[in-house]
């Protein structure tokens, strides 16, 4: 009975269960990570030396492969020298969750070590600014182009072949070129994000536009809508919710180019932090920074999803906050805008 | 008819959006995009995280540039992008090795070395797996390094010193920042890298040993301040001041009383613990004014910037980094250092 409830195709679960599973999606990876980090029996391939004994090349706190450690110790015992001691541990590239949590916290509360350096939150702010500019410019161009291309064949033949070609060119390949044209500051970074996002965006939006339910168009035509009106009154509102969903996906796409974009020109933003820490193998800071990006991304997306559900009430079927406020605060009117639009 | 108008309108919209977008990021930096040489703005200097260049930070933090009356704006870069910016003419100077100065020059962007920060004195290393104890042991073995770069030059030099030929080892082309992992993977017998990668490789493989370092060949690799010739000719006085500040930095560094502060400033610039940074300082030989003036004298030996650059040029030609031999003298202006006392 209970099993049947969970395993029905496309069957929505009740809200409580849904929440539980959603939280589990985070808990499970965290659990796996914790088990690997805290249970030496599972996977601790290295030994952290606590006492080097008589072994010349061991140092306190050095990480030694387990096999090498035991081999050296066996040799020492055989030769009646003092063996080393140590505790099993993970490789340096896999810090434990609590170490990452501490780095995460410290990264925000530690003031920059040089007076003119940005705080971490300022670096993050800079990165977000780059993303937003890149995404805004890309969207301003790609959304109209995608919608028009998806609606009128003329435009799709005029743009698609070139875009199909160009989208295979990797954005990072334009790095040196972008610097030559746009300088060393934010210009080339924004450009890399635009190049990385724009072409996918046009194709995706155009594709979405083409998937508009033809019944809507037929119905509108039956009711007498023609020409440009079909485009503005049927196509646009019809695809807008899906375009909005595409944009949410594409915003994530823009983020993937950030790490490339920020080393173009002078080093700035969260990438500078990540690269610098990785170069010196301070991996707990690297994980912390990666998690920060994840949190920013997910929060933005949840926020946008909420806005979307408020904007496109004809799709989500929900009453938006605005309309609810209106019913609370204004006296009921006979019929809103819709009645004026009907011919 | 109406349809035609619509197309026209859309075209205009698309075009204006394009223009807007193209202008936006460029417009923001528009003032800086002017040929820097004519503007009396700050001298823009790109630098990256090699200890010899990180030392500029002392002058920045201690206000030496302001006191010298020169407006120098230092921009932090990764090494390769810093050269891109210089080649594109977006900065007036870049911190570069003498070998890379020749490479960029041969490819069309001349630069003039007006100052020697240091030479590598141990930071560049050839690191071998346990059991390989000398360069001679490398015969027939695999060495991972970035082909055509400084470490390749150093390996060839090491082989020559040991009476061996470049063909005696098999090279595996590997980006420098991945050499530590490459050595740890066990697929190669040795790697060549500079700090911090070389130090991390020593840590990553238990018992690994540096069998050759740049300390075995002093002067093989010089690190310099390379200035756009146009900017140098337009603003020679300002560059003279920059060179002067450098020797104020050197004096400050050489004073034992400042040791702790110097380490603090430099390690903060690259955001690593000061204790770790101290090891990189040891492998960097900062040149005093007298030593630099000596190195700026013409000679065929590695103790001269000319000799060292000639050696790098021979290597670049032999490895087809470029085809036409470069004359080191075209890339060196010894006068600014010679002017100082």
XYZ file of C-alpha atoms in Angstrom:
684
model
C 0.000 0.000 0.000
C 2.638 2.450 1.143
C 4.939 1.328 -1.616
C 2.318 1.879 -4.210
C 1.993 5.460 -3.044
C 5.632 6.211 -3.809
C 6.011 4.360 -7.072
C 3.290 5.722 -9.277
C 4.614 7.390 -12.369
C 4.268 11.184 -12.230
C 2.276 10.969 -9.027
C 2.843 13.987 -6.810
C 3.688 13.235 -3.171
C 1.995 15.025 -0.322
C 3.781 18.214 0.804
C 5.305 16.804 4.009
C 6.865 13.811 2.313
C 8.051 15.976 -0.509
C 9.825 18.270 1.964
C 11.403 15.287 3.726
C 12.819 13.893 0.498
C 14.020 17.310 -0.584
C 15.943 17.740 2.642
C 17.317 14.206 2.301
C 18.782 15.121 -1.058
C 21.216 17.300 0.879
C 21.554 15.058 3.928
C 22.595 11.956 1.964
C 25.681 13.414 0.263
C 26.639 15.063 3.544
C 26.313 11.695 5.290
C 28.469 9.959 2.697
C 31.073 12.689 3.055
C 30.977 12.383 6.842
C 31.323 8.595 6.784
C 34.323 8.817 4.457
C 35.829 11.552 6.622
C 35.198 10.287 10.109
C 35.295 6.479 9.849
C 38.937 5.422 9.411
C 37.788 1.916 8.532
C 36.029 3.077 5.368
C 38.685 4.918 3.396
C 41.730 6.507 4.997
C 44.534 5.743 2.538
C 47.079 8.050 4.164
C 48.805 8.274 7.548
C 49.465 11.584 9.256
C 52.803 11.282 11.049
C 52.613 12.243 14.722
C 56.076 11.002 15.678
C 58.671 10.382 12.938
C 60.720 7.947 15.042
C 63.971 7.063 13.310
C 62.739 7.391 9.734
C 64.746 10.137 8.148
C 62.319 11.528 5.587
C 59.218 11.492 7.810
C 58.204 14.823 9.312
C 55.549 15.589 11.896
C 52.220 16.247 10.095
C 53.452 14.841 6.795
C 50.919 12.696 4.947
C 52.372 9.329 3.954
C 50.701 6.620 1.914
C 49.613 3.832 4.199
C 51.606 1.132 2.421
C 54.788 3.195 2.403
C 54.286 4.022 6.055
C 53.996 0.387 7.119
C 56.831 -0.680 4.873
C 59.171 1.890 6.429
C 58.019 0.934 9.902
C 58.586 -2.767 9.269
C 62.073 -1.975 8.021
C 62.760 0.105 11.134
C 61.589 -2.650 13.454
C 63.714 -5.199 11.602
C 66.771 -3.008 12.013
C 65.945 -2.388 15.694
C 65.311 1.291 15.121
C 62.431 3.267 16.532
C 59.325 3.034 14.292
C 57.187 6.066 13.466
C 53.654 6.552 14.714
C 50.746 8.216 13.031
C 46.987 8.362 12.605
C 45.053 7.236 9.532
C 43.737 10.137 7.516
C 42.375 11.146 4.145
C 44.392 12.720 1.328
C 44.811 16.456 1.504
C 42.262 16.987 -1.251
C 39.444 15.566 0.865
C 38.998 17.651 4.022
C 36.332 16.725 6.569
C 32.976 18.565 6.650
C 33.764 20.395 9.867
C 37.056 21.675 8.456
C 35.238 23.083 5.467
C 32.568 24.581 7.733
C 35.258 26.309 9.794
C 36.966 27.626 6.637
C 33.610 28.827 5.368
C 33.004 30.830 8.514
C 36.575 32.084 8.800
C 36.671 33.218 5.199
C 33.926 35.734 5.945
C 35.101 37.008 9.335
C 38.828 37.253 8.582
C 39.672 40.769 7.451
C 41.823 40.992 4.307
C 45.479 40.849 5.192
C 46.398 43.832 3.057
C 44.641 47.187 3.446
C 43.583 47.582 -0.187
C 42.404 43.996 -0.628
C 38.679 43.236 -0.802
C 36.872 41.264 1.873
C 35.547 37.929 0.730
C 31.999 39.271 0.584
C 33.252 42.109 -1.630
C 34.951 39.594 -3.920
C 31.735 37.634 -4.106
C 29.862 40.848 -4.818
C 32.262 41.579 -7.668
C 31.700 38.104 -9.107
C 27.934 38.522 -8.900
C 28.221 41.870 -10.651
C 30.169 40.260 -13.516
C 27.579 37.505 -13.843
C 24.669 39.924 -13.829
C 26.194 42.212 -16.466
C 27.083 39.253 -18.651
C 23.686 37.684 -18.299
C 21.839 40.945 -18.802
C 23.670 41.798 -22.025
C 23.313 38.264 -23.308
C 19.603 38.209 -22.500
C 18.888 41.619 -24.009
C 20.157 40.275 -27.310
C 19.252 36.619 -27.172
C 15.685 36.701 -25.901
C 14.256 38.891 -28.691
C 16.358 37.065 -31.249
C 15.270 33.670 -29.955
C 11.578 34.539 -29.829
C 11.535 36.153 -33.261
C 13.590 33.300 -34.699
C 11.285 30.748 -33.143
C 8.226 32.486 -34.567
C 9.197 33.611 -38.054
C 11.127 31.255 -40.333
C 12.848 34.179 -42.037
C 14.733 35.047 -38.869
C 15.507 31.491 -37.967
C 17.219 30.895 -41.338
C 18.950 34.228 -41.046
C 20.485 33.530 -37.645
C 20.477 29.852 -36.737
C 23.180 28.459 -39.035
C 25.742 30.978 -37.814
C 24.705 30.522 -34.192
C 24.914 26.766 -34.526
C 28.449 27.202 -35.795
C 29.482 29.730 -33.209
C 28.161 27.862 -30.209
C 30.859 25.231 -30.689
C 33.594 27.792 -30.215
C 34.684 27.602 -26.578
C 34.331 30.937 -24.804
C 37.750 30.688 -23.101
C 39.387 30.646 -26.536
C 38.424 34.311 -26.808
C 40.278 35.285 -23.628
C 43.325 36.999 -25.100
C 41.204 38.568 -27.819
C 38.761 39.960 -25.275
C 41.624 41.552 -23.368
C 42.987 43.121 -26.525
C 39.619 44.653 -27.378
C 38.099 45.434 -23.980
C 41.024 45.996 -21.634
C 42.039 44.262 -18.456
C 39.201 45.096 -16.082
C 35.596 43.915 -16.110
C 34.960 44.269 -19.855
C 36.616 41.048 -21.053
C 35.189 39.065 -18.124
C 31.663 40.157 -19.018
C 32.394 39.387 -22.657
C 33.437 35.805 -21.883
C 30.184 35.228 -20.022
C 28.198 36.727 -22.884
C 29.991 34.544 -25.440
C 29.453 31.508 -23.242
C 25.753 32.140 -22.690
C 24.386 33.988 -25.702
C 24.425 31.268 -28.358
C 22.905 28.587 -26.182
C 20.342 31.119 -25.079
C 19.157 32.009 -28.577
C 18.760 28.354 -29.537
C 17.041 27.392 -26.324
C 14.559 30.276 -26.453
C 13.898 29.711 -30.131
C 13.275 26.055 -29.401
C 10.898 26.918 -26.582
C 9.034 29.330 -28.821
C 8.538 26.635 -31.445
C 6.996 24.353 -28.865
C 4.077 26.713 -28.282
C 0.818 24.766 -28.343
C -0.555 25.242 -31.918
C -4.102 24.916 -30.551
C -3.634 28.326 -28.921
C -2.802 29.906 -32.257
C -5.679 28.167 -34.009
C -8.128 29.210 -31.357
C -6.957 32.816 -31.531
C -7.201 32.802 -35.306
C -10.700 31.385 -35.114
C -11.562 34.264 -32.825
C -10.280 36.678 -35.451
C -6.771 37.519 -34.295
C -4.368 38.158 -37.131
C -0.799 39.216 -37.978
C 1.227 41.036 -35.402
C -1.545 40.730 -32.832
C -1.134 36.967 -32.854
C 2.499 37.483 -31.998
C 2.000 39.946 -29.151
C -1.215 38.546 -27.654
C -0.793 34.816 -28.142
C 2.817 33.831 -28.819
C 4.456 36.072 -26.225
C 2.166 35.339 -23.263
C 2.081 31.693 -24.304
C 5.810 31.174 -24.155
C 6.754 33.673 -21.437
C 6.556 31.221 -18.515
C 8.731 28.709 -20.385
C 11.165 31.385 -21.465
C 11.418 32.433 -17.853
C 12.199 28.840 -16.850
C 14.858 28.695 -19.581
C 16.387 31.863 -18.204
C 16.725 30.274 -14.800
C 18.632 27.369 -16.332
C 20.745 29.733 -18.408
C 21.677 31.813 -15.396
C 23.309 28.669 -14.041
C 25.064 28.354 -17.382
C 26.448 31.859 -16.987
C 27.903 30.904 -13.609
C 29.864 28.042 -15.122
C 31.822 30.560 -17.162
C 32.704 32.696 -14.164
C 35.842 30.773 -13.231
C 37.199 31.169 -16.742
C 36.039 34.750 -17.066
C 37.659 36.009 -13.905
C 41.204 35.027 -14.826
C 40.855 36.967 -18.078
C 42.548 40.279 -17.427
C 43.430 41.072 -13.846
C 42.525 38.524 -11.171
C 39.401 39.387 -9.228
C 36.401 37.967 -7.451
C 35.859 34.553 -5.965
C 38.045 32.949 -8.649
C 41.120 34.723 -7.369
C 40.444 33.243 -3.957
C 39.875 29.729 -5.303
C 42.907 29.716 -7.593
C 45.226 31.083 -4.980
C 44.110 28.597 -2.346
C 44.262 25.670 -4.772
C 47.776 26.588 -5.862
C 48.922 26.298 -2.260
C 46.785 23.209 -1.598
C 44.594 24.833 1.065
C 41.720 22.674 -0.095
C 39.269 23.284 2.752
C 39.109 26.914 1.582
C 38.577 25.743 -1.991
C 35.620 23.597 -0.944
C 34.220 26.440 1.129
C 34.377 28.792 -1.854
C 32.770 26.246 -4.161
C 29.972 25.752 -1.661
C 29.494 29.530 -1.470
C 28.910 29.622 -5.217
C 26.428 26.765 -4.860
C 24.536 28.546 -2.124
C 24.366 31.783 -4.086
C 23.203 29.912 -7.169
C 20.533 27.898 -5.402
C 19.206 30.863 -3.425
C 18.954 32.976 -6.555
C 17.164 30.196 -8.350
C 14.655 29.603 -5.552
C 14.014 33.339 -5.418
C 13.513 33.511 -9.177
C 11.213 30.492 -9.045
C 9.099 32.267 -6.477
C 8.999 35.461 -8.559
C 8.029 33.337 -11.545
C 5.125 31.784 -9.730
C 3.961 35.297 -8.864
C 4.394 36.666 -12.383
C 2.904 33.894 -14.454
C -0.239 33.135 -12.572
C -1.950 31.893 -15.737
C 0.581 29.074 -15.855
C 1.170 28.213 -12.194
C -2.512 28.475 -11.351
C -1.579 30.206 -8.125
C -2.917 33.524 -6.995
C -0.081 35.990 -6.911
C 0.681 38.040 -3.833
C -0.200 41.143 -5.810
C -3.660 39.970 -6.680
C -4.203 38.737 -3.156
C -3.172 42.138 -1.830
C -5.518 43.729 -4.303
C -8.469 41.677 -3.132
C -7.642 42.556 0.458
C -7.002 46.244 0.046
C -9.278 47.399 -2.718
C -12.975 47.236 -3.076
C -13.990 44.535 -5.529
C -14.343 45.766 -9.030
C -16.738 44.134 -11.501
C -14.102 42.761 -13.879
C -10.426 43.554 -14.349
C -8.467 44.283 -17.525
C -9.479 41.152 -19.386
C -12.935 42.454 -20.226
C -11.471 45.529 -21.913
C -9.362 43.422 -24.208
C -12.173 41.372 -25.596
C -13.288 42.889 -28.870
C 3.500 46.545 -46.539
C 3.033 46.502 -42.806
C 5.071 43.353 -42.526
C 7.980 45.076 -44.233
C 7.903 47.886 -41.710
C 7.906 45.415 -38.924
C 11.068 43.744 -40.196
C 12.737 47.100 -40.513
C 11.772 47.996 -36.986
C 13.029 44.727 -35.578
C 16.296 45.075 -37.449
C 16.790 48.546 -36.036
C 16.040 47.275 -32.538
C 18.435 44.362 -32.889
C 21.173 46.568 -34.277
C 20.833 49.199 -31.593
C 20.823 46.527 -28.917
C 24.021 45.127 -30.415
C 25.678 48.511 -30.456
C 24.599 49.195 -26.892
C 25.917 45.883 -25.686
C 29.176 46.325 -27.495
C 29.648 49.767 -26.008
C 28.705 48.998 -22.463
C 31.709 47.167 -21.103
C 34.087 49.002 -23.378
C 32.621 52.367 -22.506
C 33.192 51.738 -18.830
C 36.895 51.349 -19.358
C 36.901 53.772 -22.250
C 39.166 56.263 -20.546
C 41.758 53.591 -19.870
C 41.650 52.218 -23.377
C 43.535 55.236 -24.742
C 47.131 54.621 -25.728
C 48.629 54.659 -22.269
C 51.831 56.228 -23.461
C 50.289 59.609 -24.231
C 48.131 59.813 -21.155
C 49.705 61.205 -18.041
C 47.786 58.679 -15.988
C 49.254 56.090 -13.686
C 51.862 53.651 -14.938
C 50.032 50.366 -15.157
C 52.147 47.430 -14.119
C 50.960 43.822 -14.238
C 52.493 41.391 -11.771
C 51.847 37.850 -10.596
C 52.793 35.486 -7.829
C 56.496 34.896 -8.112
C 58.313 35.988 -4.925
C 60.621 38.302 -6.870
C 57.574 40.232 -8.081
C 55.425 39.914 -4.991
C 58.143 42.029 -3.323
C 56.734 45.083 -5.177
C 53.921 44.855 -2.653
C 56.285 46.205 0.003
C 56.687 49.434 -1.949
C 52.929 49.633 -2.435
C 52.067 49.012 1.198
C 54.823 51.236 2.615
C 53.897 54.136 0.338
C 57.328 54.266 -1.345
C 55.847 55.128 -4.726
C 53.957 58.099 -3.389
C 57.067 59.365 -1.648
C 59.035 59.004 -4.872
C 56.371 61.037 -6.678
C 55.382 58.400 -9.198
C 51.867 57.100 -9.742
C 52.299 53.357 -10.275
C 49.173 51.263 -10.411
C 49.944 47.598 -9.860
C 47.463 45.062 -11.222
C 47.401 41.523 -9.911
C 47.256 38.786 -12.583
C 47.853 35.141 -13.238
C 51.175 34.921 -15.099
C 49.869 33.928 -18.552
C 47.014 36.505 -18.587
C 49.493 39.177 -17.446
C 51.493 38.570 -20.623
C 48.278 38.645 -22.688
C 47.476 42.059 -21.234
C 50.969 43.343 -22.029
C 50.892 41.988 -25.574
C 47.514 43.652 -26.071
C 48.987 46.966 -24.905
C 46.595 47.273 -21.983
C 49.333 47.678 -19.384
C 52.564 49.668 -19.588
C 54.778 47.042 -18.018
C 54.722 43.444 -16.915
C 56.757 41.291 -14.577
C 58.247 38.614 -16.822
C 61.212 36.265 -17.064
C 63.916 37.135 -19.575
C 63.124 34.036 -21.654
C 59.447 34.924 -21.967
C 60.399 38.492 -22.892
C 62.171 37.101 -25.944
C 59.252 34.831 -26.797
C 56.756 37.691 -26.691
C 59.160 39.895 -28.636
C 59.620 37.322 -31.376
C 55.852 37.021 -31.618
C 55.471 40.740 -32.180
C 55.365 42.559 -28.842
C 58.723 43.994 -27.933
C 59.405 44.840 -24.341
C 62.395 46.381 -22.647
C 63.905 44.920 -19.492
C 64.857 47.888 -17.337
C 65.202 46.141 -14.011
C 66.184 42.733 -12.686
C 64.237 41.693 -9.620
C 65.973 38.427 -8.930
C 67.189 35.206 -10.343
C 65.738 31.887 -9.347
C 68.009 30.292 -6.806
C 66.370 26.986 -6.022
C 62.643 27.653 -6.532
C 62.748 25.941 -9.914
C 63.359 22.241 -9.385
C 63.631 18.907 -11.084
C 62.014 16.505 -8.657
C 62.383 12.756 -8.979
C 60.628 9.805 -7.433
C 62.370 7.938 -4.604
C 65.239 5.854 -5.934
C 66.383 8.370 -8.544
C 69.240 10.261 -7.000
C 70.834 12.291 -9.761
C 70.339 13.707 -13.225
C 72.392 10.790 -14.620
C 69.790 8.353 -13.251
C 67.192 9.995 -15.501
C 68.589 8.288 -18.610
C 65.727 6.611 -20.443
C 63.173 7.904 -17.949
C 60.023 10.007 -18.313
C 60.036 13.627 -17.188
C 56.841 15.694 -17.016
C 57.126 19.428 -17.633
C 55.667 22.229 -19.724
C 57.506 21.858 -23.015
C 59.091 25.053 -24.284
C 58.991 26.876 -20.961
C 61.699 27.713 -18.452
C 61.791 24.295 -16.799
C 62.477 22.683 -20.138
C 65.393 25.070 -20.548
C 66.627 24.132 -17.090
C 66.367 20.383 -17.759
C 68.349 20.721 -20.980
C 70.965 22.727 -19.092
C 71.135 20.065 -16.375
C 71.497 17.285 -18.939
C 74.276 19.176 -20.694
C 76.130 19.723 -17.426
C 75.989 15.965 -16.887
C 77.241 15.129 -20.345
C 73.846 13.975 -21.571
C 71.662 14.865 -24.527
C 68.044 16.090 -24.548
C 67.099 12.797 -26.263
C 68.218 10.836 -23.204
C 64.887 11.510 -21.490
C 61.290 11.279 -22.660
C 59.311 14.465 -22.100
C 55.656 14.397 -21.086
C 54.050 17.770 -21.756
C 52.186 18.752 -18.570
C 50.884 22.114 -17.323
C 53.082 23.307 -14.468
C 50.257 23.542 -11.956
C 49.451 19.840 -12.512
C 52.980 18.524 -12.040
C 52.492 17.668 -8.359
C 49.588 15.347 -9.169
C 51.467 13.929 -12.143
C 54.413 12.906 -9.983
C 52.053 11.481 -7.378
C 50.256 9.409 -10.024
C 53.422 7.351 -10.526
C 53.209 7.574 -14.313
C 56.402 9.602 -14.618
C 59.808 9.378 -12.979
C 60.423 13.067 -12.522
C 58.848 16.475 -13.001
C 60.162 19.980 -13.376
C 58.273 22.906 -11.850
C 58.693 26.154 -9.969
C 57.264 27.223 -6.646
C 54.711 26.792 -5.245
C 54.130 23.750 -7.487
C 57.582 22.284 -6.894
C 57.200 22.502 -3.110
C 53.750 20.915 -3.325
C 55.181 18.070 -5.424
C 57.798 17.379 -2.752
C 54.984 17.210 -0.227
C 52.739 15.090 -2.402
C 55.192 12.245 -2.938
C 56.836 10.776 0.085
C 60.597 10.473 -0.380
C 60.657 12.543 -3.572
C 63.815 14.553 -3.948
C 64.909 17.645 -5.832
C 67.810 16.279 -7.869
C 68.526 19.589 -9.579
C 67.432 23.137 -8.867
C 67.995 26.574 -10.322
C 70.540 27.062 -7.516
C 72.784 24.742 -9.558
C 72.668 27.202 -12.443
C 72.529 30.744 -11.054
C 71.417 33.265 -13.654
C 69.762 30.730 -15.928
C 66.422 32.414 -15.304
C 66.202 36.137 -14.534
C 62.984 37.846 -13.501
C 62.601 41.361 -14.775
C 60.382 44.389 -15.122
C 59.573 44.648 -18.816
C 58.315 47.992 -20.104
C 56.539 48.913 -23.308
C 59.256 50.722 -25.336
C 56.838 53.534 -26.229
C 55.999 54.173 -22.594
C 59.677 54.010 -21.691
C 60.551 56.638 -24.240
C 57.611 58.892 -23.294
C 57.987 58.669 -19.540
C 61.546 57.742 -18.843
C 61.684 59.918 -15.716
C 58.743 58.085 -14.189
C 60.280 54.716 -14.924
C 63.543 55.921 -13.424
C 61.592 56.631 -10.241
C 60.054 53.150 -10.292
C 63.529 51.612 -10.552
C 64.641 53.772 -7.656
C 61.709 52.590 -5.548
C 62.718 49.001 -6.241
C 66.092 49.570 -4.614
C 64.414 51.192 -1.683
C 62.393 47.964 -1.396
C 65.584 45.895 -1.627
C 67.204 47.962 1.137
C 64.106 47.539 3.240
C 64.100 43.786 2.687
C 67.770 43.361 3.441
C 67.395 45.017 6.848
C 67.002 42.111 9.305
C 64.792 44.266 11.528
C 62.093 44.231 8.825
C 62.227 40.509 8.124
C 58.972 39.674 9.833
C 57.043 42.557 8.313
C 58.357 41.817 4.817
C 57.246 38.205 5.107
C 53.879 39.300 6.453
C 53.224 41.696 3.557
C 54.356 39.261 0.873
C 52.556 36.199 2.206
C 49.405 38.281 2.626
C 49.561 39.256 -1.041
C 49.251 35.608 -2.092
C 47.135 34.670 0.912
C 49.214 31.837 2.362
C 50.606 31.347 5.877
C 53.797 33.348 6.422
C 55.738 30.286 7.614
C 55.078 28.508 4.327
C 56.017 31.558 2.317
C 59.430 31.750 3.998
C 60.528 28.625 2.093
C 59.838 30.312 -1.266
C 61.910 33.318 -0.277
C 64.959 31.112 0.189
C 64.820 29.994 -3.439
C 64.731 33.563 -4.750
C 67.965 35.523 -5.025
C 67.131 39.232 -4.849
C 69.873 41.242 -6.563
C 71.410 44.231 -4.872
C 72.023 47.353 -6.978
C 75.705 46.475 -7.415
C 74.857 42.923 -8.475
C 72.204 44.140 -10.895
C 74.596 46.664 -12.455
C 77.032 43.793 -12.912
C 74.340 41.602 -14.497
C 73.452 44.436 -16.899
C 76.999 44.316 -18.333
C 77.563 42.544 -21.658
C 78.961 39.073 -21.221
C 78.359 35.610 -22.577
C 78.079 33.979 -19.169
C 74.861 33.339 -17.290
C 75.830 35.947 -14.695
C 74.954 38.553 -17.337
C 71.398 39.242 -18.444
C 72.776 39.324 -21.997
C 74.399 35.905 -21.695
C 71.403 34.399 -19.967
C 69.030 35.784 -22.605
C 71.293 34.529 -25.400
C 71.141 31.092 -23.807
C 67.342 31.300 -23.662
C 67.268 32.437 -27.295
C 69.342 29.427 -28.384
C 66.957 27.173 -26.516
C 63.893 28.821 -28.065
C 65.334 28.435 -31.541
C 66.328 24.812 -30.926
C 62.831 24.013 -29.699
C 61.086 25.963 -32.450
C 59.377 28.306 -30.021
C 60.137 30.876 -32.736
C 62.261 30.764 -35.907
C 64.308 33.948 -36.014
C 67.112 34.457 -33.478
C 66.516 37.474 -31.260
C 69.209 39.905 -30.250
C 69.112 40.236 -26.446
C 70.474 43.774 -26.670
C 67.208 44.847 -28.330
C 65.382 43.897 -25.166
C 67.637 45.436 -22.552
C 67.998 49.011 -21.338
C 70.708 49.084 -18.715
C 70.713 52.860 -18.341
C 68.091 53.220 -15.615
C 69.898 50.908 -13.250
C 73.265 52.394 -14.260
C 71.982 55.863 -13.316
C 71.522 54.857 -9.705
C 74.235 54.938 -7.100
